[in-house]
Tab-separated table of C-alpha atoms in Angstrom:
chain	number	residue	atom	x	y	z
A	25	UNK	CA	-39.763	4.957	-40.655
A	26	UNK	CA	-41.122	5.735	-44.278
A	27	UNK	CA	-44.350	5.273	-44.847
A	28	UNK	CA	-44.282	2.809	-47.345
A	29	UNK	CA	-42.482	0.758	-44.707
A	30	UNK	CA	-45.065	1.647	-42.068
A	31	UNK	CA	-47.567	0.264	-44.190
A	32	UNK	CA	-45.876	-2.963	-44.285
A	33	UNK	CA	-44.926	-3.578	-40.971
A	34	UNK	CA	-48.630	-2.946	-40.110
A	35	UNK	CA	-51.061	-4.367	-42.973
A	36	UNK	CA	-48.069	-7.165	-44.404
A	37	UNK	CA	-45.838	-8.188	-41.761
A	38	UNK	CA	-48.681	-9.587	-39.536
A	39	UNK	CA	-50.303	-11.769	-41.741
A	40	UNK	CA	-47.079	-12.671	-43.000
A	41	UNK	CA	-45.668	-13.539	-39.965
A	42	UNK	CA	-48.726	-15.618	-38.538
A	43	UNK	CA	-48.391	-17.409	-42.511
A	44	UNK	CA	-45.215	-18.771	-41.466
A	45	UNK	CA	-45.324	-19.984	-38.496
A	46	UNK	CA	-48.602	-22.016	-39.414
A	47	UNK	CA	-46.384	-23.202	-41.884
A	48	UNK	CA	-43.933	-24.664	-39.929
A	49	UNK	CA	-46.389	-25.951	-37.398
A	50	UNK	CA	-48.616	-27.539	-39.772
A	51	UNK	CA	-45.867	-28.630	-42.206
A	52	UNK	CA	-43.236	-30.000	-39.906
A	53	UNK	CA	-46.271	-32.417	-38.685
A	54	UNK	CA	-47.349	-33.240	-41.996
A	55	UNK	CA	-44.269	-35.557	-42.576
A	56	UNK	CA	-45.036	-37.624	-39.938
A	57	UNK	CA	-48.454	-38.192	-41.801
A	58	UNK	CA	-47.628	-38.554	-45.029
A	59	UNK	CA	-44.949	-41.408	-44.040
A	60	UNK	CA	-47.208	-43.495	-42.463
A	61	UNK	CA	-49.572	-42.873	-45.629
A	62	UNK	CA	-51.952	-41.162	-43.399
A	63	UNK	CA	-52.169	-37.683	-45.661
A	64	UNK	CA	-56.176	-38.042	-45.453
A	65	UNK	CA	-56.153	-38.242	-41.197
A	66	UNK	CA	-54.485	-34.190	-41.709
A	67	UNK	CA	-58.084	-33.426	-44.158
A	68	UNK	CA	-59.774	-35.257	-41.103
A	69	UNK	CA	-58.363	-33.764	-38.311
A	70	UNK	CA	-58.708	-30.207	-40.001
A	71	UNK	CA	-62.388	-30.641	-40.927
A	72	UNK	CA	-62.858	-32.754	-37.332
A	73	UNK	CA	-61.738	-29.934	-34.706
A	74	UNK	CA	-64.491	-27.822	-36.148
A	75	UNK	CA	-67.064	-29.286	-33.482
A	76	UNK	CA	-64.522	-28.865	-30.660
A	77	UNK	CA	-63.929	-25.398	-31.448
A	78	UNK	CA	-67.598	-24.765	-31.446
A	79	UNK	CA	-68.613	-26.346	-28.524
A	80	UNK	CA	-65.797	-25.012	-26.419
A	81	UNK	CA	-67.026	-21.437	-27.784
A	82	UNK	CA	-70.317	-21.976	-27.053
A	83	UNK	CA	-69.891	-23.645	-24.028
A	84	UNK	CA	-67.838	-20.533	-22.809
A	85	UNK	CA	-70.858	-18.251	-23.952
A	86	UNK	CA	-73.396	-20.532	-21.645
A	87	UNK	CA	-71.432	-19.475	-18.658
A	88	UNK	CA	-71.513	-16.054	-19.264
A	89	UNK	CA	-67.728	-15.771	-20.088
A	90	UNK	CA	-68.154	-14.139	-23.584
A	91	UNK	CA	-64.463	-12.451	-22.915
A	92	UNK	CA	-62.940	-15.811	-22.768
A	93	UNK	CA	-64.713	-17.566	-25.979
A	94	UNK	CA	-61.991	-17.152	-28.037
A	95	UNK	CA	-58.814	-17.688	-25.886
A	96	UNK	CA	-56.587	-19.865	-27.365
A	97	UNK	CA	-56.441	-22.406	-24.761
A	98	UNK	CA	-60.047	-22.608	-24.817
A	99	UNK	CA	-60.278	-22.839	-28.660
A	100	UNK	CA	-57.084	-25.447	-28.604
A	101	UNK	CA	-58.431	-27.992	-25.286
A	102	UNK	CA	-62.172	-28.023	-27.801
A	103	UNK	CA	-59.933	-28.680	-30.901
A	104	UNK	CA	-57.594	-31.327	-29.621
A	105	UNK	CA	-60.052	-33.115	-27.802
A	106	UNK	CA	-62.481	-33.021	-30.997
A	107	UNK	CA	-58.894	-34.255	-33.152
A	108	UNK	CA	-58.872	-37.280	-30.037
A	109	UNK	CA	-62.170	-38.328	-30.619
A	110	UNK	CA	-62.022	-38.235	-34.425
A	111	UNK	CA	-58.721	-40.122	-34.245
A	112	UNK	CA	-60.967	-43.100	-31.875
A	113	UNK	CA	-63.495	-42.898	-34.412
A	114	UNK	CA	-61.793	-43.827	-37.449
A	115	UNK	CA	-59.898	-46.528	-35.238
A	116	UNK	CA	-63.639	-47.748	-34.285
A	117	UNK	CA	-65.096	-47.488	-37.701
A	118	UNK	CA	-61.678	-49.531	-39.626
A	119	UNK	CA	-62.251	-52.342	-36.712
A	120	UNK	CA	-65.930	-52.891	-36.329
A	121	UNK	CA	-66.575	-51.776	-39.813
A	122	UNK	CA	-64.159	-54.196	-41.080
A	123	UNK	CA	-63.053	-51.242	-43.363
A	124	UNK	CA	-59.814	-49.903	-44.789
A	125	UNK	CA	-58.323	-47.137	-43.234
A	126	UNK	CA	-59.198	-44.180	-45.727
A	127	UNK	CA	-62.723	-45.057	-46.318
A	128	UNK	CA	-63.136	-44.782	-42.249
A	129	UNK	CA	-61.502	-41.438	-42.616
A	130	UNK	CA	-63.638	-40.133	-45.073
A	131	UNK	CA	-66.406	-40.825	-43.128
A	132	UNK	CA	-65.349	-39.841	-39.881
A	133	UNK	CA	-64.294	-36.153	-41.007
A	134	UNK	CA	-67.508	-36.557	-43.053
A	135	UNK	CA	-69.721	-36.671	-39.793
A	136	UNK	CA	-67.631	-34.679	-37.542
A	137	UNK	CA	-67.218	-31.684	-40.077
A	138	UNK	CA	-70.961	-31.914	-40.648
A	139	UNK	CA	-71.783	-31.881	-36.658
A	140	UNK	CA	-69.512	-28.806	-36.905
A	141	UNK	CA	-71.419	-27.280	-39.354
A	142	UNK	CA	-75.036	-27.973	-37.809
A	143	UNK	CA	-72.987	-26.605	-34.480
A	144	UNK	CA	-72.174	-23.599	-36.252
A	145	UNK	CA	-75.699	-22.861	-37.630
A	146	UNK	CA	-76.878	-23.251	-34.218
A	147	UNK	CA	-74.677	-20.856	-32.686
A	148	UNK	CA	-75.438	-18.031	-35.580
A	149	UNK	CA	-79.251	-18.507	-35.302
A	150	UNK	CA	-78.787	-17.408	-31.659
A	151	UNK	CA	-76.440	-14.564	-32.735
A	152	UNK	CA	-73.405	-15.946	-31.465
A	153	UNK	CA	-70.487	-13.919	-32.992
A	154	UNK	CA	-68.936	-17.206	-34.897
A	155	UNK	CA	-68.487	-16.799	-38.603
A	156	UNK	CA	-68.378	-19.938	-40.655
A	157	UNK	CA	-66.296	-18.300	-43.189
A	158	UNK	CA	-63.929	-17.686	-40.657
A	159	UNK	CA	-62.958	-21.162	-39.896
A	160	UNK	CA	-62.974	-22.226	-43.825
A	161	UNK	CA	-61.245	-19.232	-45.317
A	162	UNK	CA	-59.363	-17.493	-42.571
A	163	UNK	CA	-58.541	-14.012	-41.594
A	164	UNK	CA	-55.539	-13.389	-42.991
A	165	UNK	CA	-56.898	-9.652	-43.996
A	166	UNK	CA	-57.904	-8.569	-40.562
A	167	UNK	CA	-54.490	-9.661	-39.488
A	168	UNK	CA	-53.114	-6.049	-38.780
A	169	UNK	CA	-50.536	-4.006	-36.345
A	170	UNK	CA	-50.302	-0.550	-35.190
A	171	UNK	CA	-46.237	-0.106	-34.448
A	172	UNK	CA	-44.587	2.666	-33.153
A	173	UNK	CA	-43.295	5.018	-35.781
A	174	UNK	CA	-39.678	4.714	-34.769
A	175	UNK	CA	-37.742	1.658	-36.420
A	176	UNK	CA	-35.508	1.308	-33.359
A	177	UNK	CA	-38.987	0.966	-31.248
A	178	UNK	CA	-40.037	-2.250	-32.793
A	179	UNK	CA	-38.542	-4.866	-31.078
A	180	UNK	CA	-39.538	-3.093	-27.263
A	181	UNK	CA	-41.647	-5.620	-25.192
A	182	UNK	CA	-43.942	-2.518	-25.343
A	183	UNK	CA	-44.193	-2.606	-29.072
A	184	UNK	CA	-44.336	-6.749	-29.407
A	185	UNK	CA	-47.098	-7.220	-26.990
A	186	UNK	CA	-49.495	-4.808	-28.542
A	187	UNK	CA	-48.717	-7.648	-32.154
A	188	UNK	CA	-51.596	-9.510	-32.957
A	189	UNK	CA	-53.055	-12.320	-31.094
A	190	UNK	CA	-53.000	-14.892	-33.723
A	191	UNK	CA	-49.184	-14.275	-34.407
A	192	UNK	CA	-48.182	-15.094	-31.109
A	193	UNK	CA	-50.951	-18.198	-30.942
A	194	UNK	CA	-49.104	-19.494	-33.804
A	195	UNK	CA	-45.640	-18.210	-32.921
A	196	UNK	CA	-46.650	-20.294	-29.406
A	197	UNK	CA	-47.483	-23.290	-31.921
A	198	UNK	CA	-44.837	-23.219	-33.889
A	199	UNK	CA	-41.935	-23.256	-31.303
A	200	UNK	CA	-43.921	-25.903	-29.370
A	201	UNK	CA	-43.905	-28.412	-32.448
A	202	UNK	CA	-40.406	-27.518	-33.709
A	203	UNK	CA	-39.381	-28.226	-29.491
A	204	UNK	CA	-41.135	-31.918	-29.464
A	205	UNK	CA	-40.148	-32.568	-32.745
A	206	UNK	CA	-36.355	-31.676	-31.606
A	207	UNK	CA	-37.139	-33.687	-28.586
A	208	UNK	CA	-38.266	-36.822	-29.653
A	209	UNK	CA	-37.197	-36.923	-32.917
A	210	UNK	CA	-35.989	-40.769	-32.501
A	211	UNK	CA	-39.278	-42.505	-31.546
A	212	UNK	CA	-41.082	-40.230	-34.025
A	213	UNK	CA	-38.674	-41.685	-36.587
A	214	UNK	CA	-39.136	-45.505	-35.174
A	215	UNK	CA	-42.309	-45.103	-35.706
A	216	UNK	CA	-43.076	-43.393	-38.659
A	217	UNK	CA	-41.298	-45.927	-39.966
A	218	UNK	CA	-41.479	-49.762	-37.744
A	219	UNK	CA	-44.360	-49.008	-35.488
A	220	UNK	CA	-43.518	-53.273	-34.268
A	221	UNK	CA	-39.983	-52.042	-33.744
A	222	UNK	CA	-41.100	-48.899	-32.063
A	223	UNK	CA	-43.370	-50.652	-29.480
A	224	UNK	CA	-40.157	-53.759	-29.297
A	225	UNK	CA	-38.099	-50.983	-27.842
A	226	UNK	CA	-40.233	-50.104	-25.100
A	227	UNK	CA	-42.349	-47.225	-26.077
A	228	UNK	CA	-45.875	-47.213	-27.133
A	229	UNK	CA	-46.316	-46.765	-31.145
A	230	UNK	CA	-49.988	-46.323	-30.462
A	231	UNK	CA	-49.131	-43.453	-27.758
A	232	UNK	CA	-47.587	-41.983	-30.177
A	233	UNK	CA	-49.783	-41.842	-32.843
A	234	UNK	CA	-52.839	-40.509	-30.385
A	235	UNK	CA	-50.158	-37.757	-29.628
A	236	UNK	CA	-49.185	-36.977	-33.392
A	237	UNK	CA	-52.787	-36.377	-34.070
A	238	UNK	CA	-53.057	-34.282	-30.873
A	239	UNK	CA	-50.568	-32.106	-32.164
A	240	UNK	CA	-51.892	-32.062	-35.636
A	241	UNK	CA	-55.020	-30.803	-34.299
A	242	UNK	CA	-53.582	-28.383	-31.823
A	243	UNK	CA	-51.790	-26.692	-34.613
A	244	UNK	CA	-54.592	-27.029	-36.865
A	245	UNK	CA	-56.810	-24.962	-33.922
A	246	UNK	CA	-53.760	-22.333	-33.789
A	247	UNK	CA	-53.903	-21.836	-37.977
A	248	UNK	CA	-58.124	-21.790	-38.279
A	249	UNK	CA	-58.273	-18.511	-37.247
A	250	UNK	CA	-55.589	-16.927	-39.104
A	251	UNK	CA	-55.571	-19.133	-42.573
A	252	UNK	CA	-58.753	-21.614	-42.254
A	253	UNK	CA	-59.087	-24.673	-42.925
A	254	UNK	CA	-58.837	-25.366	-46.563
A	255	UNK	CA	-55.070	-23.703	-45.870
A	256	UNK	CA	-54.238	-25.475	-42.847
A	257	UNK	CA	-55.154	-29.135	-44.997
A	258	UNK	CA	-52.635	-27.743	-47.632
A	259	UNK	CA	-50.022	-26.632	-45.179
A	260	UNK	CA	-50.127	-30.329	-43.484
A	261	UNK	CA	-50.137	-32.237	-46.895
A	262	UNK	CA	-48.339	-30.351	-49.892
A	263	UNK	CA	-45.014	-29.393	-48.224
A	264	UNK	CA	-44.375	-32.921	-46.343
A	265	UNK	CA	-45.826	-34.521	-50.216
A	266	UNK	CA	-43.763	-32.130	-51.821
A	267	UNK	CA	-40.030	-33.044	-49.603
A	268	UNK	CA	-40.729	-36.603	-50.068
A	269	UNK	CA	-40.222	-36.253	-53.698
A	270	UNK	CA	-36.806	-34.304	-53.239
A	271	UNK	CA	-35.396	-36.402	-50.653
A	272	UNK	CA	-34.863	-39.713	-48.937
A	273	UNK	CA	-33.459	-38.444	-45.328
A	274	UNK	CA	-36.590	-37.658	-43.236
A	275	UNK	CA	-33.917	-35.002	-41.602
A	276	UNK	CA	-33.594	-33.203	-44.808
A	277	UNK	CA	-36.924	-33.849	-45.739
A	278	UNK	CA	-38.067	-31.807	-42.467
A	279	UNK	CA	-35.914	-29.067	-43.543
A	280	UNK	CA	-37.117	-29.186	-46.908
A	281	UNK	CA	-40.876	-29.024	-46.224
A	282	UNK	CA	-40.314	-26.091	-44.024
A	283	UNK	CA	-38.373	-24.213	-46.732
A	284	UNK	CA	-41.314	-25.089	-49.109
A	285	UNK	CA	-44.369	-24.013	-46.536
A	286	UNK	CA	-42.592	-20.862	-45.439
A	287	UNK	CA	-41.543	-20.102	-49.285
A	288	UNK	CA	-44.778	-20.735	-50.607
A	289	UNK	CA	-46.484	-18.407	-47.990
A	290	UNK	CA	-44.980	-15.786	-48.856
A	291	UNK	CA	-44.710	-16.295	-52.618
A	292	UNK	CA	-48.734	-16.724	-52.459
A	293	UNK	CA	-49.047	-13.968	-50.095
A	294	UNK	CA	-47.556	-11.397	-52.381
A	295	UNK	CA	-49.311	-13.051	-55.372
A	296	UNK	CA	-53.028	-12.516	-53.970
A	297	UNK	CA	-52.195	-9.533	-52.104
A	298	UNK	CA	-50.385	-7.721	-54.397
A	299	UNK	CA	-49.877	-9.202	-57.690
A	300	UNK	CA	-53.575	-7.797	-58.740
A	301	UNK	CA	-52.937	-4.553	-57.701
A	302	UNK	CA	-49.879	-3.983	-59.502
A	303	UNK	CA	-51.803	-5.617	-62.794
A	304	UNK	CA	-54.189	-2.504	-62.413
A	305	UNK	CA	-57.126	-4.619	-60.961
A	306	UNK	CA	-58.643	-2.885	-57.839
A	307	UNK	CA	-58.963	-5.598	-55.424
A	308	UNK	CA	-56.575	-8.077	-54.026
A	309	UNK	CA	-57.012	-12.398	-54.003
A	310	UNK	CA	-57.943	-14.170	-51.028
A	311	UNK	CA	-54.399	-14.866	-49.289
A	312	UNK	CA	-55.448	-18.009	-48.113
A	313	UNK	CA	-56.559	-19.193	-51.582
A	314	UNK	CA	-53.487	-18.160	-53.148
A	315	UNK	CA	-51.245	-19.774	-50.746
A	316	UNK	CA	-53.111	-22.864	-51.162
A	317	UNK	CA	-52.817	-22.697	-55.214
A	318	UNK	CA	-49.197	-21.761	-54.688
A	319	UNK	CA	-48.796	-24.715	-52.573
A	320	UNK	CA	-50.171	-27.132	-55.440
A	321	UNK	CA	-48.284	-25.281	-57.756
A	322	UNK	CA	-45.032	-26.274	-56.128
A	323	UNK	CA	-46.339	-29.739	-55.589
A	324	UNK	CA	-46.982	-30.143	-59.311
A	325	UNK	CA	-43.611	-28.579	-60.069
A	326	UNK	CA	-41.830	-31.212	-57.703
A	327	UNK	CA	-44.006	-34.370	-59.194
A	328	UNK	CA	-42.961	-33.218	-62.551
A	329	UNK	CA	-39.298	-31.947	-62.073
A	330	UNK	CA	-37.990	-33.979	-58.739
A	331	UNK	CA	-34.359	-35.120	-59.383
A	332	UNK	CA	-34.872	-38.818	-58.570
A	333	UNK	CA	-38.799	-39.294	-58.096
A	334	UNK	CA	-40.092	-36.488	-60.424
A	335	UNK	CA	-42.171	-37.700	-63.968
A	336	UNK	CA	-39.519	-36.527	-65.947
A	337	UNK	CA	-36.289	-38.057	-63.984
A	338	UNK	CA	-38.682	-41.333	-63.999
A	339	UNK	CA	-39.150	-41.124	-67.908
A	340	UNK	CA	-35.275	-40.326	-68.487
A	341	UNK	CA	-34.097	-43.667	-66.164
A	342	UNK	CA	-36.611	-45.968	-68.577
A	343	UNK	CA	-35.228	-44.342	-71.827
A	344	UNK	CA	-31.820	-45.026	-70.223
A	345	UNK	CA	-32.287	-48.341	-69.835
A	346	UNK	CA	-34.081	-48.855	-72.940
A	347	UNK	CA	-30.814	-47.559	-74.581
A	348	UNK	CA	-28.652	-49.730	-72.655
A	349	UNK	CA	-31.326	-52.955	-73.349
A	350	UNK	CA	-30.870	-51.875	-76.983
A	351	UNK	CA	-27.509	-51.932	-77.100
A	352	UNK	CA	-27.205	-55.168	-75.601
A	353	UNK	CA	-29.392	-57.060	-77.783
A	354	UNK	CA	-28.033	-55.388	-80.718
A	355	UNK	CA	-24.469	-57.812	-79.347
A	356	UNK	CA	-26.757	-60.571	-78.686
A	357	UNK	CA	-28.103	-60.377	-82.469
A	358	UNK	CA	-24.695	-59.743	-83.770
A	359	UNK	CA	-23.395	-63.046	-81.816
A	360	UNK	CA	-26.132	-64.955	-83.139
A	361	UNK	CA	-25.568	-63.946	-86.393
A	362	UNK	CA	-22.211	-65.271	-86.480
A	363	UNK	CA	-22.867	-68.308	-84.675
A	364	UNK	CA	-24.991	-68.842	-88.142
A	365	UNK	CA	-21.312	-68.025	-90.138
A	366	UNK	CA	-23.086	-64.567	-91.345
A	367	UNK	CA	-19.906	-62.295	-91.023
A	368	UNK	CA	-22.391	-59.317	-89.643
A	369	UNK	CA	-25.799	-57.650	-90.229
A	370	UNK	CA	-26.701	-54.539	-92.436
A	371	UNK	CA	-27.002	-51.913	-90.070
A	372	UNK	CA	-31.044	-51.476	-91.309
A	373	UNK	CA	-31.727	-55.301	-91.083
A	374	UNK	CA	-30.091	-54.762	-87.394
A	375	UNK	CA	-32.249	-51.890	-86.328
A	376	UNK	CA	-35.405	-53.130	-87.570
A	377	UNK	CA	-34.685	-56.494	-85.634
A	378	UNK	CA	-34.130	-54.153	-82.590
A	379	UNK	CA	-37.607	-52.491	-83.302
A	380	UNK	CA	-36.676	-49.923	-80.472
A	381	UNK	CA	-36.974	-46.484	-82.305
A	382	UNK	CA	-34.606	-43.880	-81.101
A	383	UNK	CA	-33.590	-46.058	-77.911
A	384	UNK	CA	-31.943	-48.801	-80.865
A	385	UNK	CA	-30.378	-45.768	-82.893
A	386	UNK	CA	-28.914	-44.287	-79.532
A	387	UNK	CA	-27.989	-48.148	-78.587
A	388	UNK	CA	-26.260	-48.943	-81.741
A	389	UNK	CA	-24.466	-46.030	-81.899
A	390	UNK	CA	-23.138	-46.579	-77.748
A	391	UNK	CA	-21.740	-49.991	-78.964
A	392	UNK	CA	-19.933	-48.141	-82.003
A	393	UNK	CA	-18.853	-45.273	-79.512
A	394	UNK	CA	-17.255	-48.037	-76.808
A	395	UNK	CA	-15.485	-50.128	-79.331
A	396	UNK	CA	-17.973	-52.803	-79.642
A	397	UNK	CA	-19.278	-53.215	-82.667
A	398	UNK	CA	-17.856	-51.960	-85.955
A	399	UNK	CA	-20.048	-50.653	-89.144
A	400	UNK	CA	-18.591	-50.738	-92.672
A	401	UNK	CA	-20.453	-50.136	-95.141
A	402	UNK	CA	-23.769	-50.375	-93.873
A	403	UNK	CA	-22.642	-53.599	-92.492
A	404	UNK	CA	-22.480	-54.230	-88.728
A	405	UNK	CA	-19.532	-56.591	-86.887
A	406	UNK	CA	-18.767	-57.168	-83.606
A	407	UNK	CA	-15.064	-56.513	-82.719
A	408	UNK	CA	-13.359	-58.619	-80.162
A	409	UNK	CA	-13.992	-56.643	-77.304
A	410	UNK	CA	-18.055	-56.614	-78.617
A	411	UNK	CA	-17.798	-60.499	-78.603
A	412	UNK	CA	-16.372	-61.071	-75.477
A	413	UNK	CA	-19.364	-58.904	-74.182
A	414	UNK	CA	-21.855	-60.764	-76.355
A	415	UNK	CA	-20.682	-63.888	-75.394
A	416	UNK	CA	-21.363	-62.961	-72.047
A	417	UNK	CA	-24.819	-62.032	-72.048
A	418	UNK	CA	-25.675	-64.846	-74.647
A	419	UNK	CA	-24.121	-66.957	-71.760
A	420	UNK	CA	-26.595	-65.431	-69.328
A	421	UNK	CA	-29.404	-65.420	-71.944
A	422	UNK	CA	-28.933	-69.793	-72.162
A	423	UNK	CA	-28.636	-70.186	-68.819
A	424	UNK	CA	-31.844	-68.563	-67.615
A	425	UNK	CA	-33.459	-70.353	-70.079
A	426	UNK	CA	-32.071	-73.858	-68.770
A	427	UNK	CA	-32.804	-72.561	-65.037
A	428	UNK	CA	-36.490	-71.643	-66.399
A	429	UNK	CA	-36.931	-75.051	-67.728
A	430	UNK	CA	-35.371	-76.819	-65.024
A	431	UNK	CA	-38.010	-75.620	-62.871
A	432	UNK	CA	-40.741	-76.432	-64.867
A	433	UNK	CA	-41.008	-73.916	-67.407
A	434	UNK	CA	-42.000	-75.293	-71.071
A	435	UNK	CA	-39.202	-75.035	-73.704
A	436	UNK	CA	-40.670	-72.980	-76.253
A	437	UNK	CA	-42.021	-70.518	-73.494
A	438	UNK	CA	-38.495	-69.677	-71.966
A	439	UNK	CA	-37.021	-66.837	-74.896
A	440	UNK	CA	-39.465	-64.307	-73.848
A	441	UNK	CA	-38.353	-64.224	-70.324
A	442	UNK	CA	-35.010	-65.061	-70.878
A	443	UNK	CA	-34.554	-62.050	-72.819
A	444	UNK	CA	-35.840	-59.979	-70.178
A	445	UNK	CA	-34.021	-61.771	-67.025
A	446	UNK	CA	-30.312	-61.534	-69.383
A	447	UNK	CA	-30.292	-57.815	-69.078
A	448	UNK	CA	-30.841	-57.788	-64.716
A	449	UNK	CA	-28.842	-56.149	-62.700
A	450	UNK	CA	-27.666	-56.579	-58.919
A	451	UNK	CA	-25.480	-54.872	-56.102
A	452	UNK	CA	-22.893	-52.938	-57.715
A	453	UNK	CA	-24.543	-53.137	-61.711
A	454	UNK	CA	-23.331	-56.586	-61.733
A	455	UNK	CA	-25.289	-58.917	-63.950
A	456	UNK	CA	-27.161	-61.665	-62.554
A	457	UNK	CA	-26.797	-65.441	-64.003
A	458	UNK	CA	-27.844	-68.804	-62.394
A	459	UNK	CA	-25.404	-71.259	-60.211
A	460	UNK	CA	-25.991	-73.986	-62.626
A	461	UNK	CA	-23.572	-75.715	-64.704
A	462	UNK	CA	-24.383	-77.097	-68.059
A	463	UNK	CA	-23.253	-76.750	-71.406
A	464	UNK	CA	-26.030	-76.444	-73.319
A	465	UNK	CA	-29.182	-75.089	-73.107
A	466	UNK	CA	-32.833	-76.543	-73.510
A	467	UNK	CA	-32.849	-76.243	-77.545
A	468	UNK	CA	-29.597	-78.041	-78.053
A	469	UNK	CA	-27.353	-74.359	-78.204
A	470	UNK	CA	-24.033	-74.247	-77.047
A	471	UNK	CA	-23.747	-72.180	-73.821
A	472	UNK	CA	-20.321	-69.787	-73.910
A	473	UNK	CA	-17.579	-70.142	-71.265
């Protein structure tokens, strides 16, 4: 083995490894949350398990088991039980307190973090090895592996059980949540979704959210060490936000968060560990911190850039259907115009009526590109395929404003919404128009047949 890959599998590999699988543990979880629109019980939980983990660490000090302080299963019974209790509190708080369900969040991860905090003061002013640092910015650093020199050695049960602690903690974490999320993958759908439907089918939608936030805080309790808790918040929201803007399957969007956690990781992993060294700087970024940023980098990315929910795909679908609005009214205009024996209108008369900017350019020109209206010098007509289409939405125009009236609206307050309502659209693009029949509408106009 070379050394520059010696130095890898020792100092990089590690804390890469135990990055990973806290990102699929924590991020495979976070969907669950950020369906039911409970994103803040994940900042909660992550801030609430602090007291557990103290208590069960100083509680293992008082009886003189020092050794066993930080043993995973003590660390994770403090932490889930602490993530139990929060979960009861905020339940208390929203019912007594009459409150909604994020303000008794915020103030049950507001005490609990704070009892953590007095806990941990506590503990360090009787010199009880328990860093506060540690739990809010992990120890990502420290994370480090002495392998045998030989490639071929690596994967020996000798080599793999002298790995770090945290990497199998999380490894541990990770393969339990992936295994219950495999497992009951239908009821957490139900009731991520129907909790009513969830409970109609014979299992308990309230069970199941107590053991979702278990979870959540037994993987939080597997991450502090390793990546702390500002990390472990980001792991739980940002992927799961970051899927939901990609994709509508929760299946893919699983998938999807994963591939954005893991990617992330190791993206801001290289960036703070790396990246300033090759720049010339001479010390490296906090890993955690720059897997965090990374992690609201790609959030910002997908809010921006998502195919169907991003900003941009949001702002292109209302320009698209300003265009297409545009275009229509320009054949409404056109029929009205020769309803009043005017053979056309000058194309500038036309797009100043339109008053839509680019979207009436772009419309106008559609209608001259499909046939429908014709412009000769400067003049625009409809041709007949344009006035059979402006005779149908001119149809659809008069009859919602007969339908508006006919159920109470005042004549002269029907164009407005009429004008809106002519352009709808149901199943299969299909305009909508009102069952009624009459043959003219509430000022005395001819409706088309």
């Amino acid at each position: 083995m070379s050394e520059g890959l010696y130095t890898f599998v020792s100092l990089d590999l590690p804390a890469l490894l135990a990055l990973v699988f806290a990102s699929v543990a924590c991020g495979l979880m976070g969907n669950f949350l950020v369906l039911r629109r409970l994103s803040l019980m994940g900042d909660a939980i992550a801030h609430a398990v602090l007291p557990g983990i103290v208590l069960a660490f100083l509680v293992m000090m008082a009886l003189g088991r020092p050794d066993q302080a930080r043993h995973p299963l003590v660390m994770t019974l403090g932490a889930a039980a602490s993530g139990v209790v929060t979960v009861l509190l905020v339940e208390t708080i929203r019912r007594l307190g009459r409150v909604e369900t994020g303000a008794a969040m915020g103030v049950a991860f507001s005490i609990m973090f704070a009892l953590g905090v007095l806990m941990l003061e506590q503990a360090a002013a009787h010199q009880t090895d328990l860093d506060a640092e540690c739990v809010l910015y992990g120890q990502l650093e420290t994370i480090f592996w002495f392998p045998p020199r030989q490639t071929a050695d690596l994967l020996t049960f000798g080599a793999l059980s002298q790995a770090p602690r945290q990497v199998w903690t999380l490894a541990l974490a990770a393969g339990g949540v992936i295994l219950l999320v495999t497992l009951f993958y239908k009821e957490l759908r139900i009731a991520a979704f129907d909790p009513a439907l969830a409970t109609t089918l014979g299992f308990s939608a309230r069970l199941l959210h107590y053991a979702q936030m278990t979870v959540v805080a037994v993987a939080a309790v597997a991450a502090f060490e390793a990546v702390g808790s500002i990390l472990v918040i980001a792991l739980i929201i940002c992927p799961a936000a970051c899927a939901r803007l990609l994709t509508d399957r929760l299946l893919s969007q699983l998938l999807v968060s994963v591939a954005v956690a893991v990617g992330a990781s190791v993206a801001g992993y290289t960036l703070g560990a790396h990246a300033p060294l090759w720049l010339g700087a001479e010390h490296s970024l906090n890993a955690a911190g720059s897997v965090a940023v990374t992690l609201g980098a790609a959030l910002t990315l997908a809010i921006i850039a998502a195919p169907r929910h991003g900003v941009v795909a949001r702002r292109l679908r209302l320009f698209r259907l300003a265009v297409e609005v545009a275009r229509e009214d320009a054949l409404g205009l056109l029929h009205r115009a020769e309803e009043q024996g005017l053979g056309g209108l000058p194309r500038v008369a036309l797009l100043a009526t339109l008053d839509a900017g680019l979207a009436g350019r772009l419309g106008l020109r559609g209608a001259v590109r499909r046939g429908l209206v014709s412009i000769r010098n400067g003049e625009c007509r409809l041709t007949d395929a344009g006035r059979d289409a402006a005779r149908s939405l001119v149809r659809r125009h008069r009859l919602w404003e007969t339908y508006l009236v006919e159920h109470g609206a005042r004549p002269d307050h029907v164009h407005g919404p009429a004008e809106r309502l002519e352009h709808a659209r149901g199943a299969g693009d299909r305009a909508i128009e009102p069952t009624i029949d009459a043959d003219h509408d509430p000022h005395g106009r001819p409706i088309p047949r």
